[in-house]
GROMACS .gro file of C-alpha atoms in nm:
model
  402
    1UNK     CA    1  -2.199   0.711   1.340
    2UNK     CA    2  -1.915   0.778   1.079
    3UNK     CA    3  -2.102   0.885   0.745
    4UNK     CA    4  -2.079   0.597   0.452
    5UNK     CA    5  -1.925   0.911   0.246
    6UNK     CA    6  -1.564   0.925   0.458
    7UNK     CA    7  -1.602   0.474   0.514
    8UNK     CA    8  -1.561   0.499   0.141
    9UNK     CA    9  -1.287   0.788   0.136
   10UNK     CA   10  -1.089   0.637   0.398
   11UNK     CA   11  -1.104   0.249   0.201
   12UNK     CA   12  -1.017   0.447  -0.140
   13UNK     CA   13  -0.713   0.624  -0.006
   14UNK     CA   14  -0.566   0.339   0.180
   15UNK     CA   15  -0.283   0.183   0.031
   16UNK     CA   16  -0.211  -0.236   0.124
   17UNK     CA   17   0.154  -0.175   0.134
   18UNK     CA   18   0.187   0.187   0.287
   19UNK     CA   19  -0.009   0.026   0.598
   20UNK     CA   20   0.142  -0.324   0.615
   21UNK     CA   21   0.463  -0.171   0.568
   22UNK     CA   22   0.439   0.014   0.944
   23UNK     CA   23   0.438  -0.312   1.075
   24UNK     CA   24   0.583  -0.552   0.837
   25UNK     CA   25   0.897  -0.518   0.685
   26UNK     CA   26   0.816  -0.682   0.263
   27UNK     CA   27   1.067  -0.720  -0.032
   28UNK     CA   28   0.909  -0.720  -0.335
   29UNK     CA   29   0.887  -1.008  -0.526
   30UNK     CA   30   0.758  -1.029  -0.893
   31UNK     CA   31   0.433  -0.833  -0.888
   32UNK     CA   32   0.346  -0.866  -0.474
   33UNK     CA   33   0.529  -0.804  -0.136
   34UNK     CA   34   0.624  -1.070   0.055
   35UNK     CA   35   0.740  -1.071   0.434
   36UNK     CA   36   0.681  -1.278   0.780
   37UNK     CA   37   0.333  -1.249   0.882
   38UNK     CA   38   0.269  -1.074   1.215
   39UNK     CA   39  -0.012  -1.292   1.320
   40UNK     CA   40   0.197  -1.616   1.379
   41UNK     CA   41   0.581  -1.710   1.426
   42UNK     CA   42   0.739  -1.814   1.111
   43UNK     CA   43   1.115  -1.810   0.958
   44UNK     CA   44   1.008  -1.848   0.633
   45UNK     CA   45   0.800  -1.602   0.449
   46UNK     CA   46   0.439  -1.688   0.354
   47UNK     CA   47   0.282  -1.325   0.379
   48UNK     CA   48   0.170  -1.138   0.084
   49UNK     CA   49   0.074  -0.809  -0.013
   50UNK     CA   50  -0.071  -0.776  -0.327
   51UNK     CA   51  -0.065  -0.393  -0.471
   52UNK     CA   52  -0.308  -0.481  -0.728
   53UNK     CA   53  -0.573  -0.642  -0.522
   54UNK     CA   54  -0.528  -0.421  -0.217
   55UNK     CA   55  -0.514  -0.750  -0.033
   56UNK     CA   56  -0.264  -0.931   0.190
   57UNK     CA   57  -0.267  -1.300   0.247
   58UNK     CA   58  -0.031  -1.533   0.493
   59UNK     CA   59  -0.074  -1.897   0.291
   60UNK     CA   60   0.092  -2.002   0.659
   61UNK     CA   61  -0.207  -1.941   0.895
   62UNK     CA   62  -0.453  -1.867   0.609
   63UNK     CA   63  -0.533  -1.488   0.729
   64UNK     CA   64  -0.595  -1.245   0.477
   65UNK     CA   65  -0.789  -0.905   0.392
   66UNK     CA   66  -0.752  -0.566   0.312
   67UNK     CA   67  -0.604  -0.249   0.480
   68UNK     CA   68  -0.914  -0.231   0.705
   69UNK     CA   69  -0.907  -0.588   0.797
   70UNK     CA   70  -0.506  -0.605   0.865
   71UNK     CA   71  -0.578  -0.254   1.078
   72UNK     CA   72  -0.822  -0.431   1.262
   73UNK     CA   73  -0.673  -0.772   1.376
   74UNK     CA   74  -0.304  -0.575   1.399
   75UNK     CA   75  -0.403  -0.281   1.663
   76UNK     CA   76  -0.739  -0.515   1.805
   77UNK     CA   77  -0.948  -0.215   1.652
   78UNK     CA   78  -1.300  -0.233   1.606
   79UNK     CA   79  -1.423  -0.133   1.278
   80UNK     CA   80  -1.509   0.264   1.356
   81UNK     CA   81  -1.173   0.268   1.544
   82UNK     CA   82  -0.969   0.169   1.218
   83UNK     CA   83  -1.176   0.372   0.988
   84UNK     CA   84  -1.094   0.659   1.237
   85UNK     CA   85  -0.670   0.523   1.266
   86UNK     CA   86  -0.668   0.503   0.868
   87UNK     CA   87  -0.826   0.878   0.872
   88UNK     CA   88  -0.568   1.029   1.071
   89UNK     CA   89  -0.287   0.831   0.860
   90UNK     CA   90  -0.432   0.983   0.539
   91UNK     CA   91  -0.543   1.314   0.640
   92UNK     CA   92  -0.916   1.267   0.593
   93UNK     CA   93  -1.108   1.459   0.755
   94UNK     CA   94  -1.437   1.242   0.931
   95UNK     CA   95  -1.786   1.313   0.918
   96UNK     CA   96  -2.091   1.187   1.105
   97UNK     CA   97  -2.447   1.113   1.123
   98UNK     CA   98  -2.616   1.304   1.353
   99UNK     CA   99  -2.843   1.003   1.417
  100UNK     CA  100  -2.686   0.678   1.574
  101UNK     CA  101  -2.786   0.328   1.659
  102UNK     CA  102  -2.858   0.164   1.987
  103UNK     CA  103  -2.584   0.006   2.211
  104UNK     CA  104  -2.836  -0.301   2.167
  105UNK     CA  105  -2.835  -0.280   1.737
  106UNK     CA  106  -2.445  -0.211   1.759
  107UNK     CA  107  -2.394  -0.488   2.023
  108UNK     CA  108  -2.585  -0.760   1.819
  109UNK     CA  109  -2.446  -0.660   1.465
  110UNK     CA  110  -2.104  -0.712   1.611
  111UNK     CA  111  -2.231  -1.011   1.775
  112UNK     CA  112  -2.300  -1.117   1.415
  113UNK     CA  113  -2.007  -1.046   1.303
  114UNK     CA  114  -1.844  -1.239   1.516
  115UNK     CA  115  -2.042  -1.530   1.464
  116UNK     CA  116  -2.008  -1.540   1.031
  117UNK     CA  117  -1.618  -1.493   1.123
  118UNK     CA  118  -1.593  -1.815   1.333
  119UNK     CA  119  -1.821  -2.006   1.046
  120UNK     CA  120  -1.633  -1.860   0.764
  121UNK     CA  121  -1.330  -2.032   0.944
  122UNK     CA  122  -1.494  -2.384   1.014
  123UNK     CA  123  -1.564  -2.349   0.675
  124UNK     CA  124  -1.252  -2.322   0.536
  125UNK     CA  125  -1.151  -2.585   0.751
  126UNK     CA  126  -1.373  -2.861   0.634
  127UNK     CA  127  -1.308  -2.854   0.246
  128UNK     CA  128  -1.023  -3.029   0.354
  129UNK     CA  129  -1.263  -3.339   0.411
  130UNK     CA  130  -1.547  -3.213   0.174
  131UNK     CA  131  -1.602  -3.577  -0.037
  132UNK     CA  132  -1.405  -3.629  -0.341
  133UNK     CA  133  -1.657  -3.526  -0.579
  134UNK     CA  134  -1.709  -3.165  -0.459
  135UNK     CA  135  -1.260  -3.159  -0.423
  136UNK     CA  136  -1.329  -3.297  -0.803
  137UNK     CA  137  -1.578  -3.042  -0.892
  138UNK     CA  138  -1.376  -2.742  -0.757
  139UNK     CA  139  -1.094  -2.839  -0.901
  140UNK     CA  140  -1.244  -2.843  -1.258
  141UNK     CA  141  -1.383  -2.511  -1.214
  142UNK     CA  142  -1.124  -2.364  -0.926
  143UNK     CA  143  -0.774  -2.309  -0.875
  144UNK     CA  144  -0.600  -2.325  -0.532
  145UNK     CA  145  -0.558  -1.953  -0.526
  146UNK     CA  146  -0.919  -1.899  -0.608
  147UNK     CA  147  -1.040  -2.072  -0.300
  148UNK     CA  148  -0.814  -1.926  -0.071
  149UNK     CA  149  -0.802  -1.553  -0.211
  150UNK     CA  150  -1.203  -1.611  -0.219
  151UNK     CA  151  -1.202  -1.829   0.137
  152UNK     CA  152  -1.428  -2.053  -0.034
  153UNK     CA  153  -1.580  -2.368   0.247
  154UNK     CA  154  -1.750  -2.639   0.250
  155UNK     CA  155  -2.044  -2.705   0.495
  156UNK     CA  156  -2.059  -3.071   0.611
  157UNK     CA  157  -2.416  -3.268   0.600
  158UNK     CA  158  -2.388  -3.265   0.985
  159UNK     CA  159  -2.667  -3.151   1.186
  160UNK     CA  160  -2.444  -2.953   1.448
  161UNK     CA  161  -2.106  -2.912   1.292
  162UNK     CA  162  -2.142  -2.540   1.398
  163UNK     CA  163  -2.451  -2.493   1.637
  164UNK     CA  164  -2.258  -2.673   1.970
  165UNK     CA  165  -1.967  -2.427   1.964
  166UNK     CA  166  -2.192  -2.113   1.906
  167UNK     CA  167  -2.497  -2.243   2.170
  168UNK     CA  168  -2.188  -2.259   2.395
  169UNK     CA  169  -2.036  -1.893   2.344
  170UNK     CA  170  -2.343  -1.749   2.426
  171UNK     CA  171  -2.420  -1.611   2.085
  172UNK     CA  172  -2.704  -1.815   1.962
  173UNK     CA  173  -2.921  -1.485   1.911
  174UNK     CA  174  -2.685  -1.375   1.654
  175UNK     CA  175  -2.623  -1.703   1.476
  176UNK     CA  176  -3.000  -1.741   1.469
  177UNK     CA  177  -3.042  -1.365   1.324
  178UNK     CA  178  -2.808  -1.392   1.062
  179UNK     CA  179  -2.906  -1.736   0.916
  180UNK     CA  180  -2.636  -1.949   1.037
  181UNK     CA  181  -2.840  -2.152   1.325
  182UNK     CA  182  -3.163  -2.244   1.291
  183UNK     CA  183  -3.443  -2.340   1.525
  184UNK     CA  184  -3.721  -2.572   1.527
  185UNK     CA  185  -3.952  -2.737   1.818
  186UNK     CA  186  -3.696  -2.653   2.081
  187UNK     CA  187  -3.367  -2.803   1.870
  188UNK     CA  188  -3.091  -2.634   1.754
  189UNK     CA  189  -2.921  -2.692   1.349
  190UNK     CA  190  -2.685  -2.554   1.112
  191UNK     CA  191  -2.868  -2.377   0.867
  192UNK     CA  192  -2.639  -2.464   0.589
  193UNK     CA  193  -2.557  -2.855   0.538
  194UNK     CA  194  -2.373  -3.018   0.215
  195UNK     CA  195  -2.312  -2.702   0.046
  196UNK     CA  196  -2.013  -2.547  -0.109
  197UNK     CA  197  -1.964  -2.223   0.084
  198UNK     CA  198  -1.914  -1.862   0.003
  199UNK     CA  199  -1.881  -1.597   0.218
  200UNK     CA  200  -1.999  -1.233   0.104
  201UNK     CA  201  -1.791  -0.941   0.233
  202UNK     CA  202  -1.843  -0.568   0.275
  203UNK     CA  203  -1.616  -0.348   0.133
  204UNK     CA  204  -1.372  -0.386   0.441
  205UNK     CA  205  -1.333  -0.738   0.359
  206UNK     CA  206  -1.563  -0.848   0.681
  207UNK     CA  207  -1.754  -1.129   0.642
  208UNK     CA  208  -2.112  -1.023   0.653
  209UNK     CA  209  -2.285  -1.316   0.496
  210UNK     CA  210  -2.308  -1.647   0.289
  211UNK     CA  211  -2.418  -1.819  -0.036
  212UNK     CA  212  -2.428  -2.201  -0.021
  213UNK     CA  213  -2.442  -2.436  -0.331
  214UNK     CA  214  -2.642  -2.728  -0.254
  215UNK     CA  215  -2.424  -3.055  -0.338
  216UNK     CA  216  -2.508  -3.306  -0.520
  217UNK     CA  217  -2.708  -3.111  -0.738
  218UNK     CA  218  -3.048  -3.306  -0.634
  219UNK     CA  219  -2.939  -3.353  -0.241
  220UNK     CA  220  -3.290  -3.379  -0.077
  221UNK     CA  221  -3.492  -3.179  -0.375
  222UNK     CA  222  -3.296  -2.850  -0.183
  223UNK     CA  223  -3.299  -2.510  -0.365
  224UNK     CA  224  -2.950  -2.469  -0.544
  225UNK     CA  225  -2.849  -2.165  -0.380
  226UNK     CA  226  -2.952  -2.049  -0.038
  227UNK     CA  227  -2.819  -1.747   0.092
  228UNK     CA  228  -2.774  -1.564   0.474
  229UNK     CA  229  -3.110  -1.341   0.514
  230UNK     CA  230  -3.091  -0.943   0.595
  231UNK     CA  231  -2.999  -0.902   0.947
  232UNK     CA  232  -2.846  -0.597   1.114
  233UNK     CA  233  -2.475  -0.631   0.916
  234UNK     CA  234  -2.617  -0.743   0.614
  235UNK     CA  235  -2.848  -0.571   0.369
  236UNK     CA  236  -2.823  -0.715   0.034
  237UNK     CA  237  -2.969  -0.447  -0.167
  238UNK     CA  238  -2.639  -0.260  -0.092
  239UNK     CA  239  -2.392  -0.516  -0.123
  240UNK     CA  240  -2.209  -0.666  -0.445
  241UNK     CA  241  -2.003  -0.992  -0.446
  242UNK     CA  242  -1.642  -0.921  -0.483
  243UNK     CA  243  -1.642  -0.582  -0.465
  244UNK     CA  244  -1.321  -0.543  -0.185
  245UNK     CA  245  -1.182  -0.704  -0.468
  246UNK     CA  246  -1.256  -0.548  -0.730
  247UNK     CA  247  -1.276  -0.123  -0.613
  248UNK     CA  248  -0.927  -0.141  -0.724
  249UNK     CA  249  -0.937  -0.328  -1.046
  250UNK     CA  250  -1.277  -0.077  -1.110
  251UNK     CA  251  -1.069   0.251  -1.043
  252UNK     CA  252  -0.758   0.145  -1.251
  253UNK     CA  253  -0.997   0.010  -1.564
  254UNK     CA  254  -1.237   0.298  -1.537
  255UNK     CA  255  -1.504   0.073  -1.552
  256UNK     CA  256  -1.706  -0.189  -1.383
  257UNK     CA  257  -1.831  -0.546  -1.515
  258UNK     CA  258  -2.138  -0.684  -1.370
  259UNK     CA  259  -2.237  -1.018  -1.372
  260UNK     CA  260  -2.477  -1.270  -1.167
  261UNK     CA  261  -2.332  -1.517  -0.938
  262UNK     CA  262  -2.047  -1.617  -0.726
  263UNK     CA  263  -1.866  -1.829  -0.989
  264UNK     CA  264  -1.927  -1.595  -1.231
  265UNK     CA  265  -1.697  -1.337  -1.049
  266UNK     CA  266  -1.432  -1.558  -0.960
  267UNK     CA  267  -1.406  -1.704  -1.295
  268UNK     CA  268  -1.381  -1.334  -1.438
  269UNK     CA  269  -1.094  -1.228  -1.182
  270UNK     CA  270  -0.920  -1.530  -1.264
  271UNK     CA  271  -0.910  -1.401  -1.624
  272UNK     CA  272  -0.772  -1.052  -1.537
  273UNK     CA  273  -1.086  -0.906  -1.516
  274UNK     CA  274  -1.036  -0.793  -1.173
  275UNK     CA  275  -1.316  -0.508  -1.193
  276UNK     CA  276  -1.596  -0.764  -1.187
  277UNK     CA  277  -1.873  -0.763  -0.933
  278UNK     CA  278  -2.163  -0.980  -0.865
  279UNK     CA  279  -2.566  -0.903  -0.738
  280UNK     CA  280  -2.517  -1.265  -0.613
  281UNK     CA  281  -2.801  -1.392  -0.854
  282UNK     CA  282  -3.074  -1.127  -0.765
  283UNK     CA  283  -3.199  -0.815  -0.956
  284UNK     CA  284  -2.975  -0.503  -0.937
  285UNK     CA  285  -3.170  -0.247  -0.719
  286UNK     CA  286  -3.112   0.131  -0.709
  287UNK     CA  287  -2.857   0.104  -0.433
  288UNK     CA  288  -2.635  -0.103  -0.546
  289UNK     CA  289  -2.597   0.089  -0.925
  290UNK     CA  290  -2.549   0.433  -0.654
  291UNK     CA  291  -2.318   0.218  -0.504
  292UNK     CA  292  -2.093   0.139  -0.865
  293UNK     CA  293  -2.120   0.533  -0.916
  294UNK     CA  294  -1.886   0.593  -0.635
  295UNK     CA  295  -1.632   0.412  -0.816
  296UNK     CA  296  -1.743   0.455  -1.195
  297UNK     CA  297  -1.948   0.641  -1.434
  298UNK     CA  298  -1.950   0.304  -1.705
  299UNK     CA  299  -2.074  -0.038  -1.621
  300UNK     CA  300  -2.045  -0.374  -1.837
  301UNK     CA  301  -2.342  -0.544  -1.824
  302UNK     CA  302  -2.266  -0.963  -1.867
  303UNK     CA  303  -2.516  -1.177  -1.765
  304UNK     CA  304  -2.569  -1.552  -1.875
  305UNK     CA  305  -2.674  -1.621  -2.251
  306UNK     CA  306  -3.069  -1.728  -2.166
  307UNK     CA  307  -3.431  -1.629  -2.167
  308UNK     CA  308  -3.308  -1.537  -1.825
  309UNK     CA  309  -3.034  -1.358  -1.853
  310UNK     CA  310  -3.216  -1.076  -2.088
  311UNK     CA  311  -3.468  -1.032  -1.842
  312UNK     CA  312  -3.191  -0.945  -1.635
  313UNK     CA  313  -3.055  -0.720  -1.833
  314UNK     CA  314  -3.410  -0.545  -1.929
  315UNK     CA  315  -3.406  -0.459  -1.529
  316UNK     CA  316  -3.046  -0.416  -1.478
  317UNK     CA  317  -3.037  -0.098  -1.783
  318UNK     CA  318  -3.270   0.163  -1.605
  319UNK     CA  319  -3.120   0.101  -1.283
  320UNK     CA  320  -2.789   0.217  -1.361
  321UNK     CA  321  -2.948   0.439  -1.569
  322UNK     CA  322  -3.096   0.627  -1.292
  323UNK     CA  323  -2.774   0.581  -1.133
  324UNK     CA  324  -2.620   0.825  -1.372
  325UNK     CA  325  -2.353   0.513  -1.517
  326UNK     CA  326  -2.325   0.485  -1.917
  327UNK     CA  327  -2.402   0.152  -1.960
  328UNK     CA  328  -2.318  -0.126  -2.216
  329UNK     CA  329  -2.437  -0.489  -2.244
  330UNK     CA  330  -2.179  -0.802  -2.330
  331UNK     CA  331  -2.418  -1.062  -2.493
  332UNK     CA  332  -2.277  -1.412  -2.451
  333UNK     CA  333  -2.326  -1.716  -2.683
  334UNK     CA  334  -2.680  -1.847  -2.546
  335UNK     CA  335  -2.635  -2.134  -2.280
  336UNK     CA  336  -2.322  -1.965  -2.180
  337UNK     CA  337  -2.299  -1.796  -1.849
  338UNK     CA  338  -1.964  -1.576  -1.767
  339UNK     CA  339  -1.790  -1.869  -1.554
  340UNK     CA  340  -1.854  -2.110  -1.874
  341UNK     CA  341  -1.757  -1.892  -2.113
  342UNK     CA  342  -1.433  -1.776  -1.950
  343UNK     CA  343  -1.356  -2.189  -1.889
  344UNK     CA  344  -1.446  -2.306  -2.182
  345UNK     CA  345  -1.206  -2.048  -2.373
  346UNK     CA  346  -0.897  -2.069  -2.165
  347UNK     CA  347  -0.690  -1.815  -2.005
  348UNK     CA  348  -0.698  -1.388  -2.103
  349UNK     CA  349  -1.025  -1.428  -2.302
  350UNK     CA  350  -1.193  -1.101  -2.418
  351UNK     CA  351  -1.496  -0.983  -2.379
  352UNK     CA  352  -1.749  -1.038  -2.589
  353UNK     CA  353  -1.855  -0.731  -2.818
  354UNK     CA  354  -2.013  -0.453  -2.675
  355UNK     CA  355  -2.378  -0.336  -2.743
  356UNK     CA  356  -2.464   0.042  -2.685
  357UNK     CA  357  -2.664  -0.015  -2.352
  358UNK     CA  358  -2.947   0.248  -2.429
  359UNK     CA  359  -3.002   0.074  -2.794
  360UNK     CA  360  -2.999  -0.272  -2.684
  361UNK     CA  361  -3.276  -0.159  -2.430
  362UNK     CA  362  -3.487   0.014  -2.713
  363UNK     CA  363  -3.439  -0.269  -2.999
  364UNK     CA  364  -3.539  -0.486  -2.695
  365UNK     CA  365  -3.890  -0.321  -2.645
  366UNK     CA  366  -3.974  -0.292  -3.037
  367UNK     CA  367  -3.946  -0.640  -3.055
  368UNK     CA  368  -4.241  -0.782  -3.182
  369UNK     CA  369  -4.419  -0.469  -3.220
  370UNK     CA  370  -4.666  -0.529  -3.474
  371UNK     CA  371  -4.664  -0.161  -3.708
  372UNK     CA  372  -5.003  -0.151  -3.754
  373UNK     CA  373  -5.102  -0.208  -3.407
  374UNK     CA  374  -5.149   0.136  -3.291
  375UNK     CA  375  -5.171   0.082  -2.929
  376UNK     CA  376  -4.867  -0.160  -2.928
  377UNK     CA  377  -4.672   0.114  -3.074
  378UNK     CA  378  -4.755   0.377  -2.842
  379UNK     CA  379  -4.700   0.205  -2.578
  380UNK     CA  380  -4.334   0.091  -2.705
  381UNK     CA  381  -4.266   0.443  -2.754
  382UNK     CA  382  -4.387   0.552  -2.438
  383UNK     CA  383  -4.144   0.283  -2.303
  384UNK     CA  384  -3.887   0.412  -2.494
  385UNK     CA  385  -3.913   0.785  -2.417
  386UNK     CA  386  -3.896   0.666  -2.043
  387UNK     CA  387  -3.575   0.565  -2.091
  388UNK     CA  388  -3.426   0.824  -2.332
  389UNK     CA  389  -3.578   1.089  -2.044
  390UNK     CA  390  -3.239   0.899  -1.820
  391UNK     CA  391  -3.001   0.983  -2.070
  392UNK     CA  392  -2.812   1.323  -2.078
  393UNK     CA  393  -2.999   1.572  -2.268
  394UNK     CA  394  -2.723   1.630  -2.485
  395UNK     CA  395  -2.709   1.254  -2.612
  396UNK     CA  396  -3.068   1.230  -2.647
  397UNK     CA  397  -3.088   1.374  -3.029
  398UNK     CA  398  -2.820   1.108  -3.138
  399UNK     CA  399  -3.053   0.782  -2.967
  400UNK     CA  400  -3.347   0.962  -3.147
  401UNK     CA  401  -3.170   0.940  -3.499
  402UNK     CA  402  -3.031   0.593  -3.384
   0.00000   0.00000   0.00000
C-alpha cells in the first residue's frame, strides 16, 4: 500500500497544466488555460485549466478535478496506478506500507467509490429541477461558478431517486455502507431526501462523501445537516472540506484559514481566500491539525461569532497546538458566521483582526476567575501552564511576561 507520505508528495509536485498539457493542447487565456476537452467531442472550447486552483473543468460535459482525477479518467487508472504514473513523471521516488488491506476492504472501498461518484452526478443533475425556492436560496448565497467548481446537488424528496439504479448494479452493499441507501423492514430508500447536496472530497478530488442541508428549514422536524457516516473511503477525522482546493492557495499564502461548515468555505474562496478549509461543522481532532502541518506551520482560526463558536475555538487551539502550527484566532462580529460576514460585506473583504492564538486561549481561561478564590486560580494556572508546555521553549518567557 503506497505510504500517505509519497500520496502527498506526488499531489504537491503535480502541476494541472504540465499534465493536461500531454494530452490537451491549451492557450492561455486571462488567468486559466483553455482547450477542447478530451472527454467529449466539441469544436468549441469549454475546458479549463486553472493554475491557481490546480483544477480543470469542461463547463461542456461538466467534468472536472485535479491532476489525479484528469490522470485517472484520461489513462482509465485506478487511484494507486496514477499516484504511481504521476511518480514516474516527477521523479518521486515511492514508498510502501509493509502492511496492506484485503482484496475484500480494497474491493468494497472502490465499490464505494463508485457508488458516491454516480450520486454526486444525479446530484448535480437534479438542481436543475430543485423547486424555486432552494434555485432562489442558492442564488442569494451562490454564484454559478460556485456550484459547479464545488459540484454542489440537490437531492429530490423522492423515496428512490437513487436506490433503483444502484439495487440494479449490484452495489447495494456499498451504497448501504457509505450512507447513501438505507434499509428498513426489507425496503430499500435514499438516505438523503430534500436536501441541498455537498459532496466531500479527498485530496485527489474523489468524492468520498456527503453533507446534506435539510430544505425547508423545518421539512419533517429533520436535523439541518446530515452527513455520509465513516465507511472504508471515508474517515472524517482525517478529512477537511475543500482542501483539493485549497493545498494550493495554503502553499502560496503560507498559511491556512479554518473555518466550520460547507458555506463557510465556499463563501471564503469566493473572496480570494482560496487557503480556506472546513472540519465540516465538527471539532478539529489531532489528525486533521497533523494533516494542515504538511502544508503549513500557521493556521487562522475563524469560526462563527457565538457562544458556540468560542467553544470551538477553546478546542480547536491545543489541537493545532500539539500539531506544532502557530496559531491565531479571527473573532467575527457576534451572530456572524464566515459565509455572512463575507456576504454581507461584498467582494475582497479582509479579515478580521488577528488575536495572538496562545493569548486568546489564556485570557479565555482567566475569565471569571475570582482572585481570591485560591483553588479557582490554581486551577486556571494549571490550565494555562498546559498550554504554554505546547509552545516552543524559546517563546515561552515572552507568553509568561504577556
Amino acid at each position: 500500500m503506497i505510504t500517505q507520505y509519497t500520496i502527498d508528495k506526488v499531489l504537491a509536485a503535480a502541476d494541472i497544466v504540465e499534465v493536461v498539457s500531454e494530452y490537451v493542447t491549451l492557450k492561455r487565456q486571462g488567468t486559466n488555460y483553455k482547450g477542447c476537452c478530451p472527454f467529449h467531442n466539441e469544436k468549441t472550447p469549454s475546458f479549463v485549466v486553472s493554475p491557481v486552483k490546480q483544477i480543470y473543468k469542461c463547463f461542456g460535459c461538466g467534468v472536472a478535478g485535479g491532476p489525479l482525477r484528469f490522470v485517472m479518467e484520461q489513462e482509465k487508472l485506478s487511484f494507486p496506478e496514477a499516484i504511481r504514473h504521476l511518480a514516474d513523471k516527477y521523479n518521486i521516488e515511492v514508498e510502501e506500507d509493509a502492511v496492506s488491506q484485503s482484496p475484500e476492504t480494497i474491493e468494497l472501498k472502490e465499490a464505494i467509490t463508485q457508488v458516491n461518484a454516480f450520486a454526486a452526478k444525479k446530484f448535480r443533475e437534479a438542481i436543475k429541477d430543485a423547486p424555486e425556492d432552494v434555485k432562489s436560496y442558492l442564488a442569494q448565497r451562490l454564484t454559478e461558478e460556485d456550484i459547479i467548481e464545488w459540484g454542489i446537488g440537490w437531492a429530490p424528496d423522492q423515496r428512490r431517486y437513487l436506490t433503483e439504479a444502484i439495487v440494479n448494479s449490484g452495489k447495494f452493499e456499498a451504497a448501504n455502507k457509505c450512507g447513501i441507501i438505507h434499509s428498513s423492514q426489507g425496503s430499500n430508500y435514499d438516505a438523503f431526501r430534500s436536501r441541498i447536496m455537498f459532496p466531500i472530497e479527498d485530496r485527489a478530488g474523489t468524492v468520498i462523501g456527503f453533507g446534506g442541508r435539510i430544505w425547508p428549514a423545518d421539512y419533517k422536524k429533520a436535523a439541518k445537516y446530515i452527513n455520509s457516516p465513516e465507511n472504508p473511503a471515508y474517515n472524517k477525522s482525517y478529512v477537511l472540506y475543500g482542501l483539493q482546493l485549497a493545498a494550493k492557495g495554503i502553499q502560496d499564502a503560507g498559511f491556512a484559514i479554518l473555518v466550520e461548515g460547507y458555506m463557510d468555505v465556499i463563501a471564503m474562496h469566493r473572496n480570494g481566500d482560496t487557503n480556506t478549509v472546513g472540519t465540516c461543522g465538527t471539532a478539529l481532532t489531532l489528525a486533521q491539525a497533523k494533516l494542515l502541518r504538511r502544508y503549513t506551520e500557521h493556521v487562522i482560526v475563524m469560526r462563527d461569532g457565538d457562544n458556540a463558536g468560542l467553544k470551538a475555538i477553546e478546542k480547536d487551539i491545543p489541537q493545532l497546538l500539539m500539531a506544532g502550527i502557530r496559531v491565531d484566532v479571527a473573532m467575527l462580529p457576534p451572530g456572524l458566521d464566515p459565509d455572512d460576514y463575507v456576504n454581507a460585506a461584498g467582494s475582497n473583504v479582509p479579515l478580521p483582526e488577528l488575536v495572538d492564538g496562545i493569548l486568546w486561549l489564556c485570557r479565555k481561561i482567566l475569565q471569571g476567575v475570582m482572585i481570591d478564590d485560591h483553588y479557582q486560580r490554581g486551577k486556571a494556572l494549571d490550565d494555562i501552564i498546559k498550554i504554554l508546555y505546547m509552545v516552543p521553549e524559546a517563546a515561552r518567557g515572552a507568553y509568561v511576561k504577556e
